[in-house]
Amino acid sequence: MKKIKLALLIILSVIILAGCGKSAKEEFFDYTKKNVTENSSNDISMTIKDIKLTADMKDSPEANVMVTQLKDIKVTGSMQHDVSEKATNTKLNIEALGQKIPLEFISKNDDMYFSLDIFRGISKIASQFNSELPSDEKTLSAFDGKYLKLSDADTLEIDSKSATNLTKEFQKEVSNYFTSLDEERFTKENDVVTFKLTKKDVVVLAEKFNTLSKSKKEYKEFVIPDFDEMIKNLPKALDAKFNLNTKTNDLAVALTSTFDKKDEGFIDSIEVLYNYKPNDKQVAIKLPAKKEIVNVKEIEAILAPYLSDELDEELDEELDEELDGELDGDFNMADDEFKELVKELEKEDFSSFSAAESDELLEEYEPLLTEKQYKTIEKIFKNK
């Protein structure tokens, strides 16, 4: 999760860099400044241009089938920004494995809403892999037209205010970094300005982000754990080439990742193309109505029958493993093991369990527990 947050912050910060002037470098930053200081609406797309297999996998039928499926993935959509309302609406359609999946984010100020229309498409794809995700019409229709408010305290594991403040500070760091780059890295031919971002740039920005996260107590939750290991595990090479047409304001980005042989994967390199093209579809950004917004608990209630079955199976498997390890049945769980068990159980929601189901689980745990431990588990099952 931390890696995802880092990647998103870096990409977004590059897009909103500020500047002024007429050199190739300054023209590039004029464009990015305009996109955040004025209302804008862009058509966006993503395609996988090329995937190269490692030498030992080039003749593998399975690997080639997977490459074909990956190259068939396409993303199209639009992104709209209303400066006066501090609102953004991003609508995407993802085509993958024969399905079209809608993806929508709406944000205003610090609030963000995520469309649950995506669930129907994900369920269809999951069914191709024998997943246990619900696929009945009653369950799927319960998600149609609904939105999850991501900024709710019970949805995010992060403080949204701290995240906003950190993002603003990080954007200043990014702006200063790119302002300091040599003019030679920005070239212009006809109306097209070209700029290249390298792995070295990504590492520098990642280091700046982590240093900033450590600078204030309110940012400590964003500090990247095992930072050095994360940097070490980046692809061997990362290159992002930006081509900006200063007449049409079309922006094309080619991102190429090259992997090290020691990673033991089947892909040698992958090139992904992103395109941003201005359109005239600017309309008022409408936030979801109150009746269209659901919270995490409501989603869990819809999925309860499926989640309960899955939890039963997990608990049964864990219990069987522990019982299989006993020779004489005269065993009590060690304190440290019991603490871990309690921690895991407290994360689960047993509100959908009937009294009979709770009693059945307690009976299975009883041989493993002391009287005191048993009472603790009983309280968890029956009070949730």
Coordinates of C-alpha atoms in Angstrom, one line a residue:
M1 CA 0.0 0.0 0.0
K2 CA 2.8 2.4 0.9
K3 CA 4.5 1.7 -2.5
I4 CA 1.2 2.6 -4.3
K5 CA 0.8 5.8 -2.3
L6 CA 4.4 6.8 -3.2
A7 CA 4.0 6.0 -6.9
L8 CA 0.7 8.0 -7.1
L9 CA 2.2 11.0 -5.3
I10 CA 5.2 11.1 -7.6
I11 CA 3.2 10.8 -10.8
L12 CA 0.6 13.4 -9.8
S13 CA 3.3 15.8 -8.6
V14 CA 5.2 15.5 -12.0
I15 CA 1.9 16.4 -13.8
I16 CA 1.3 19.6 -11.7
L17 CA 4.8 21.2 -11.8
A18 CA 4.8 25.0 -12.2
G19 CA 7.0 27.3 -14.3
C20 CA 6.9 30.1 -16.8
G21 CA 8.9 31.3 -19.8
K22 CA 9.5 30.2 -23.4
S23 CA 12.3 27.7 -23.4
A24 CA 11.5 24.1 -24.1
K25 CA 11.8 23.4 -20.3
E26 CA 9.6 26.3 -19.4
E27 CA 7.0 25.5 -22.1
F28 CA 6.6 22.1 -20.6
F29 CA 5.9 23.5 -17.2
D30 CA 3.6 26.2 -18.6
Y31 CA 1.4 23.3 -19.7
T32 CA 1.4 21.6 -16.3
K33 CA 0.7 24.8 -14.5
K34 CA -2.3 25.6 -16.8
N35 CA -3.8 22.2 -16.0
V36 CA -4.1 22.9 -12.3
T37 CA -4.8 26.7 -12.4
E38 CA -7.6 26.5 -15.0
N39 CA -10.6 24.4 -15.7
S40 CA -9.6 21.4 -17.9
S41 CA -11.1 18.4 -19.5
N42 CA -9.0 15.7 -21.2
D43 CA -9.6 12.4 -22.9
I44 CA -7.1 9.8 -21.6
S45 CA -6.0 6.4 -22.7
M46 CA -3.5 3.7 -21.8
T47 CA -2.3 0.8 -24.0
I48 CA 0.5 -1.7 -23.7
K49 CA 2.6 -1.1 -26.8
D50 CA 5.1 -3.9 -26.3
I51 CA 6.1 -6.8 -24.0
K52 CA 9.4 -8.6 -24.6
L53 CA 9.9 -12.0 -23.1
T54 CA 13.2 -13.2 -21.6
A55 CA 15.3 -15.4 -23.9
D56 CA 14.4 -18.6 -22.1
M57 CA 10.6 -17.9 -22.3
K58 CA 10.2 -16.7 -25.9
D59 CA 9.1 -20.1 -27.1
S60 CA 6.8 -20.8 -24.1
P61 CA 3.2 -21.1 -25.3
E62 CA 1.9 -20.3 -21.8
A63 CA 4.0 -17.1 -21.6
N64 CA 3.0 -16.0 -25.1
V65 CA -0.7 -16.5 -24.3
M66 CA -0.3 -14.4 -21.2
V67 CA 1.5 -11.7 -23.2
T68 CA -1.3 -11.6 -25.7
Q69 CA -3.9 -11.2 -22.9
L70 CA -1.9 -8.4 -21.3
K71 CA -1.5 -6.5 -24.6
D72 CA -5.2 -6.7 -25.1
I73 CA -5.8 -4.6 -22.0
K74 CA -6.9 -1.1 -22.8
V75 CA -8.0 1.9 -20.7
T76 CA -9.9 4.8 -22.1
G77 CA -11.8 7.6 -20.4
S78 CA -11.8 11.3 -19.4
M79 CA -10.5 13.5 -16.6
Q80 CA -12.2 16.7 -15.7
H81 CA -10.9 19.4 -13.3
D82 CA -13.0 22.3 -11.9
V83 CA -10.7 24.8 -10.2
S84 CA -13.3 27.1 -8.7
E85 CA -15.1 24.1 -7.1
K86 CA -11.9 22.3 -6.3
A87 CA -13.5 19.2 -7.8
T88 CA -12.2 16.4 -10.1
N89 CA -14.0 13.7 -11.9
T90 CA -12.1 10.7 -13.5
K91 CA -14.1 8.2 -15.5
L92 CA -12.3 5.2 -17.0
N93 CA -13.3 2.1 -18.9
I94 CA -11.0 -0.9 -18.6
E95 CA -11.1 -3.6 -21.2
A96 CA -9.6 -6.9 -20.0
L97 CA -10.3 -10.6 -20.5
G98 CA -13.3 -9.9 -22.6
Q99 CA -15.0 -7.6 -20.0
K100 CA -15.5 -3.9 -19.8
I101 CA -15.0 -2.5 -16.3
P102 CA -16.1 1.1 -15.4
L103 CA -13.9 2.9 -12.9
E104 CA -14.9 6.3 -11.5
F105 CA -13.5 8.7 -8.9
I106 CA -15.1 11.9 -7.9
S107 CA -13.4 14.3 -5.5
K108 CA -14.2 17.7 -4.0
N109 CA -11.9 19.4 -1.5
D110 CA -10.7 16.5 0.8
D111 CA -13.7 14.2 0.0
M112 CA -13.3 11.4 -2.6
Y113 CA -16.0 9.0 -3.8
F114 CA -15.4 5.7 -5.6
S115 CA -18.0 4.1 -7.9
L116 CA -19.0 0.5 -7.0
D117 CA -20.2 -0.1 -10.5
I118 CA -16.8 -1.8 -10.9
F119 CA -17.9 -4.7 -8.8
R120 CA -20.1 -6.3 -11.6
G121 CA -17.2 -6.4 -14.1
I122 CA -14.7 -7.7 -11.5
S123 CA -17.1 -10.5 -10.5
K124 CA -17.4 -11.6 -14.1
I125 CA -13.6 -11.8 -14.5
A126 CA -13.2 -13.5 -11.1
S127 CA -15.7 -16.2 -12.2
Q128 CA -13.3 -17.2 -15.0
F129 CA -10.8 -18.2 -12.4
N130 CA -13.4 -20.0 -10.2
S131 CA -13.4 -17.3 -7.6
E132 CA -16.0 -17.3 -4.8
L133 CA -17.0 -13.7 -5.4
P134 CA -20.8 -13.3 -5.5
S135 CA -22.3 -13.2 -9.1
D136 CA -26.0 -13.4 -8.4
E137 CA -28.1 -10.5 -9.8
K138 CA -29.5 -9.6 -6.4
T139 CA -26.0 -9.0 -4.9
L140 CA -24.6 -7.3 -8.0
S141 CA -27.5 -4.9 -8.4
A142 CA -27.0 -3.8 -4.8
F143 CA -23.8 -2.2 -5.9
D144 CA -25.1 -0.5 -9.1
G145 CA -25.1 3.3 -8.9
K146 CA -23.5 3.3 -5.4
Y147 CA -20.4 5.1 -4.2
L148 CA -18.0 4.4 -1.4
K149 CA -16.8 7.6 0.4
L150 CA -13.0 7.0 0.6
S151 CA -12.4 9.9 2.9
D152 CA -14.5 8.4 5.7
A153 CA -12.5 7.5 8.8
D154 CA -13.7 3.8 8.7
T155 CA -12.6 3.5 5.0
L156 CA -9.0 4.8 4.9
E157 CA -6.2 3.7 7.1
I158 CA -4.7 7.1 6.8
D159 CA -5.4 10.6 8.0
S160 CA -6.7 12.4 4.9
K161 CA -5.8 15.9 6.2
S162 CA -2.2 14.8 6.8
A163 CA -2.1 13.2 3.4
T164 CA -3.3 16.4 1.8
N165 CA -0.7 18.5 3.7
L166 CA 2.1 16.0 2.8
T167 CA 1.1 16.0 -0.9
K168 CA 1.3 19.8 -1.0
E169 CA 4.7 19.9 0.6
F170 CA 6.0 17.1 -1.6
Q171 CA 4.8 18.9 -4.8
K172 CA 7.0 21.9 -3.8
E173 CA 9.9 19.5 -3.4
V174 CA 9.2 18.0 -6.8
S175 CA 8.8 21.5 -8.4
N176 CA 12.1 22.6 -7.0
Y177 CA 13.8 19.4 -8.2
F178 CA 12.6 19.8 -11.8
T179 CA 13.3 23.5 -11.9
S180 CA 16.9 22.6 -11.1
L181 CA 17.3 20.2 -14.0
D182 CA 19.5 21.2 -17.0
E183 CA 17.8 22.8 -19.9
E184 CA 19.4 20.2 -22.2
R185 CA 17.0 17.5 -20.8
F186 CA 14.2 19.4 -22.6
T187 CA 14.2 19.5 -26.3
K188 CA 11.8 20.9 -28.9
E189 CA 11.3 19.9 -32.5
N190 CA 8.6 21.7 -34.5
D191 CA 5.8 22.0 -31.9
V192 CA 6.7 19.1 -29.7
V193 CA 8.6 19.4 -26.5
T194 CA 10.3 16.2 -25.2
F195 CA 11.4 15.4 -21.7
K196 CA 12.7 12.2 -20.3
L197 CA 12.3 11.0 -16.7
T198 CA 14.8 8.3 -15.6
K199 CA 15.1 5.8 -12.8
K200 CA 17.6 8.1 -11.1
D201 CA 14.9 10.8 -11.0
V202 CA 12.4 8.4 -9.5
V203 CA 14.9 7.3 -6.8
V204 CA 15.7 10.9 -5.9
L205 CA 12.0 11.8 -5.7
A206 CA 11.4 8.7 -3.5
E207 CA 14.2 9.7 -1.2
K208 CA 12.7 13.3 -0.9
F209 CA 9.3 11.8 -0.2
N210 CA 10.6 9.6 2.6
T211 CA 12.7 12.3 4.1
L212 CA 9.7 14.6 4.1
S213 CA 7.6 11.9 5.7
K214 CA 10.1 11.6 8.6
S215 CA 10.2 15.4 9.1
K216 CA 6.9 15.8 11.0
K217 CA 5.1 13.6 13.5
E218 CA 1.8 14.0 11.6
Y219 CA 3.5 12.4 8.5
K220 CA 5.0 9.4 10.2
E221 CA 2.4 6.9 8.9
F222 CA 3.6 7.7 5.4
V223 CA 7.2 6.7 6.0
I224 CA 8.1 3.8 3.7
P225 CA 9.1 0.7 5.6
D226 CA 12.2 -1.1 4.3
F227 CA 12.9 1.8 2.0
D228 CA 16.3 0.6 0.8
E229 CA 14.8 -2.8 0.0
M230 CA 12.0 -1.2 -2.0
I231 CA 14.5 0.8 -4.0
K232 CA 16.6 -2.3 -4.6
N233 CA 13.6 -4.1 -6.0
L234 CA 12.8 -1.5 -8.6
P235 CA 13.1 -2.6 -12.2
K236 CA 16.7 -2.4 -13.6
A237 CA 15.7 0.6 -15.7
L238 CA 12.7 3.0 -15.7
D239 CA 12.3 5.5 -18.5
A240 CA 9.4 7.9 -19.0
K241 CA 9.4 9.9 -22.2
F242 CA 7.0 12.9 -22.3
N243 CA 6.0 14.4 -25.7
L244 CA 4.0 17.6 -25.4
N245 CA 2.5 19.2 -28.5
T246 CA 2.5 22.9 -27.5
K247 CA -0.1 23.8 -30.2
T248 CA -2.8 21.2 -29.4
N249 CA -1.7 20.5 -25.8
D250 CA -1.8 16.8 -26.5
L251 CA 0.5 14.9 -24.1
A252 CA 1.9 11.4 -24.8
V253 CA 3.9 9.5 -22.2
A254 CA 5.8 6.3 -23.0
L255 CA 6.8 4.4 -19.8
T256 CA 9.4 1.6 -20.3
S257 CA 10.4 -0.8 -17.5
T258 CA 13.3 -3.2 -18.0
F259 CA 13.7 -6.0 -15.5
D260 CA 16.9 -7.7 -14.2
K261 CA 17.5 -11.4 -15.2
K262 CA 17.9 -12.2 -11.5
D263 CA 14.2 -11.3 -10.9
E264 CA 13.4 -14.7 -12.5
G265 CA 10.3 -13.4 -14.2
F266 CA 9.3 -14.2 -17.8
I267 CA 9.1 -10.5 -18.9
D268 CA 12.3 -8.8 -20.1
S269 CA 10.7 -5.3 -20.6
I270 CA 7.3 -3.7 -21.0
E271 CA 6.3 -0.4 -22.7
V272 CA 3.1 1.3 -21.7
L273 CA 1.7 4.3 -23.6
Y274 CA -0.5 7.1 -22.0
N275 CA -2.2 9.8 -23.9
Y276 CA -3.9 13.0 -22.7
K277 CA -5.9 15.0 -25.2
P278 CA -8.0 18.2 -24.4
N279 CA -11.7 18.0 -25.2
D280 CA -14.6 20.4 -25.0
K281 CA -16.8 18.3 -22.7
Q282 CA -16.5 20.6 -19.6
V283 CA -19.7 20.1 -17.5
A284 CA -20.5 20.7 -13.9
I285 CA -19.1 17.9 -11.7
K286 CA -21.9 16.3 -9.7
L287 CA -21.2 14.7 -6.4
P288 CA -23.1 11.5 -5.4
A289 CA -26.5 12.0 -3.7
K290 CA -26.7 10.9 -0.1
K291 CA -28.8 7.9 -1.0
E292 CA -26.1 6.8 -3.4
I293 CA -23.4 6.7 -0.8
V294 CA -22.6 3.5 1.2
N295 CA -20.1 2.8 3.9
V296 CA -17.9 -0.2 4.6
K297 CA -20.3 -1.8 7.0
E298 CA -23.1 -1.7 4.5
I299 CA -20.8 -3.4 1.9
E300 CA -19.8 -6.0 4.5
A301 CA -23.5 -6.7 5.2
I302 CA -24.2 -7.3 1.5
L303 CA -21.2 -9.7 1.3
A304 CA -21.8 -11.3 4.7
P305 CA -23.0 -14.7 3.4
Y306 CA -19.8 -15.0 1.3
L307 CA -17.5 -13.6 3.9
S308 CA -18.9 -15.8 6.6
D309 CA -18.4 -19.0 4.6
E310 CA -14.8 -18.0 3.8
L311 CA -14.1 -17.2 7.4
D312 CA -15.5 -20.5 8.5
E313 CA -13.2 -22.3 6.1
E314 CA -10.1 -20.3 7.3
L315 CA -10.9 -20.9 11.0
D316 CA -11.5 -24.6 10.4
E317 CA -8.2 -25.0 8.5
E318 CA -6.2 -23.2 11.2
L319 CA -7.9 -25.3 13.9
D320 CA -7.2 -28.6 12.0
E321 CA -3.6 -27.7 11.6
E322 CA -3.2 -27.1 15.3
L323 CA -5.1 -30.2 16.3
D324 CA -3.1 -32.4 13.9
G325 CA 0.1 -31.3 15.7
E326 CA -1.1 -32.6 19.1
L327 CA -0.2 -36.1 20.3
D328 CA -2.1 -36.4 23.5
G329 CA -4.8 -33.7 23.4
D330 CA -3.5 -32.2 26.6
F331 CA -2.4 -28.9 25.1
N332 CA -2.9 -25.3 25.9
M333 CA -2.0 -22.5 23.5
A334 CA 1.1 -20.5 24.5
D335 CA 0.5 -16.9 25.5
D336 CA 2.3 -15.3 22.5
E337 CA 0.3 -17.6 20.1
F338 CA -2.9 -16.7 21.9
K339 CA -2.2 -13.0 21.6
E340 CA -1.8 -13.4 17.9
L341 CA -5.0 -15.3 17.6
V342 CA -6.9 -12.7 19.6
K343 CA -5.4 -9.9 17.3
E344 CA -6.6 -11.7 14.2
L345 CA -10.1 -12.5 15.6
E346 CA -10.6 -8.9 16.7
K347 CA -10.2 -7.8 13.1
E348 CA -13.1 -10.0 12.0
D349 CA -16.8 -9.1 12.1
F350 CA -18.9 -11.9 13.7
S351 CA -22.1 -9.9 13.8
S352 CA -23.6 -12.1 11.1
F353 CA -22.9 -15.3 13.1
S354 CA -25.9 -17.0 14.7
A355 CA -25.6 -18.1 18.4
A356 CA -25.3 -21.7 17.2
E357 CA -22.5 -20.8 14.8
S358 CA -20.6 -19.0 17.6
D359 CA -21.1 -21.9 20.0
E360 CA -19.8 -24.4 17.3
L361 CA -16.6 -22.3 16.8
L362 CA -16.1 -22.1 20.6
E363 CA -16.4 -25.9 20.9
E364 CA -13.7 -26.3 18.4
Y365 CA -11.3 -23.9 20.1
E366 CA -12.0 -25.2 23.6
P367 CA -9.5 -28.1 23.7
L368 CA -6.7 -25.6 22.8
L369 CA -7.5 -23.0 25.5
T370 CA -7.1 -22.5 29.2
E371 CA -10.2 -21.4 31.0
K372 CA -9.1 -17.8 31.0
Q373 CA -8.3 -17.9 27.3
Y374 CA -11.6 -19.5 26.5
K375 CA -13.5 -16.7 28.2
T376 CA -11.6 -14.1 26.2
I377 CA -12.5 -15.9 22.9
E378 CA -16.1 -16.3 24.0
K379 CA -16.4 -12.6 24.6
I380 CA -15.0 -11.8 21.1
F381 CA -17.5 -14.2 19.4
K382 CA -20.6 -13.2 21.3
N383 CA -20.1 -9.4 21.7
K384 CA -19.3 -8.6 18.1

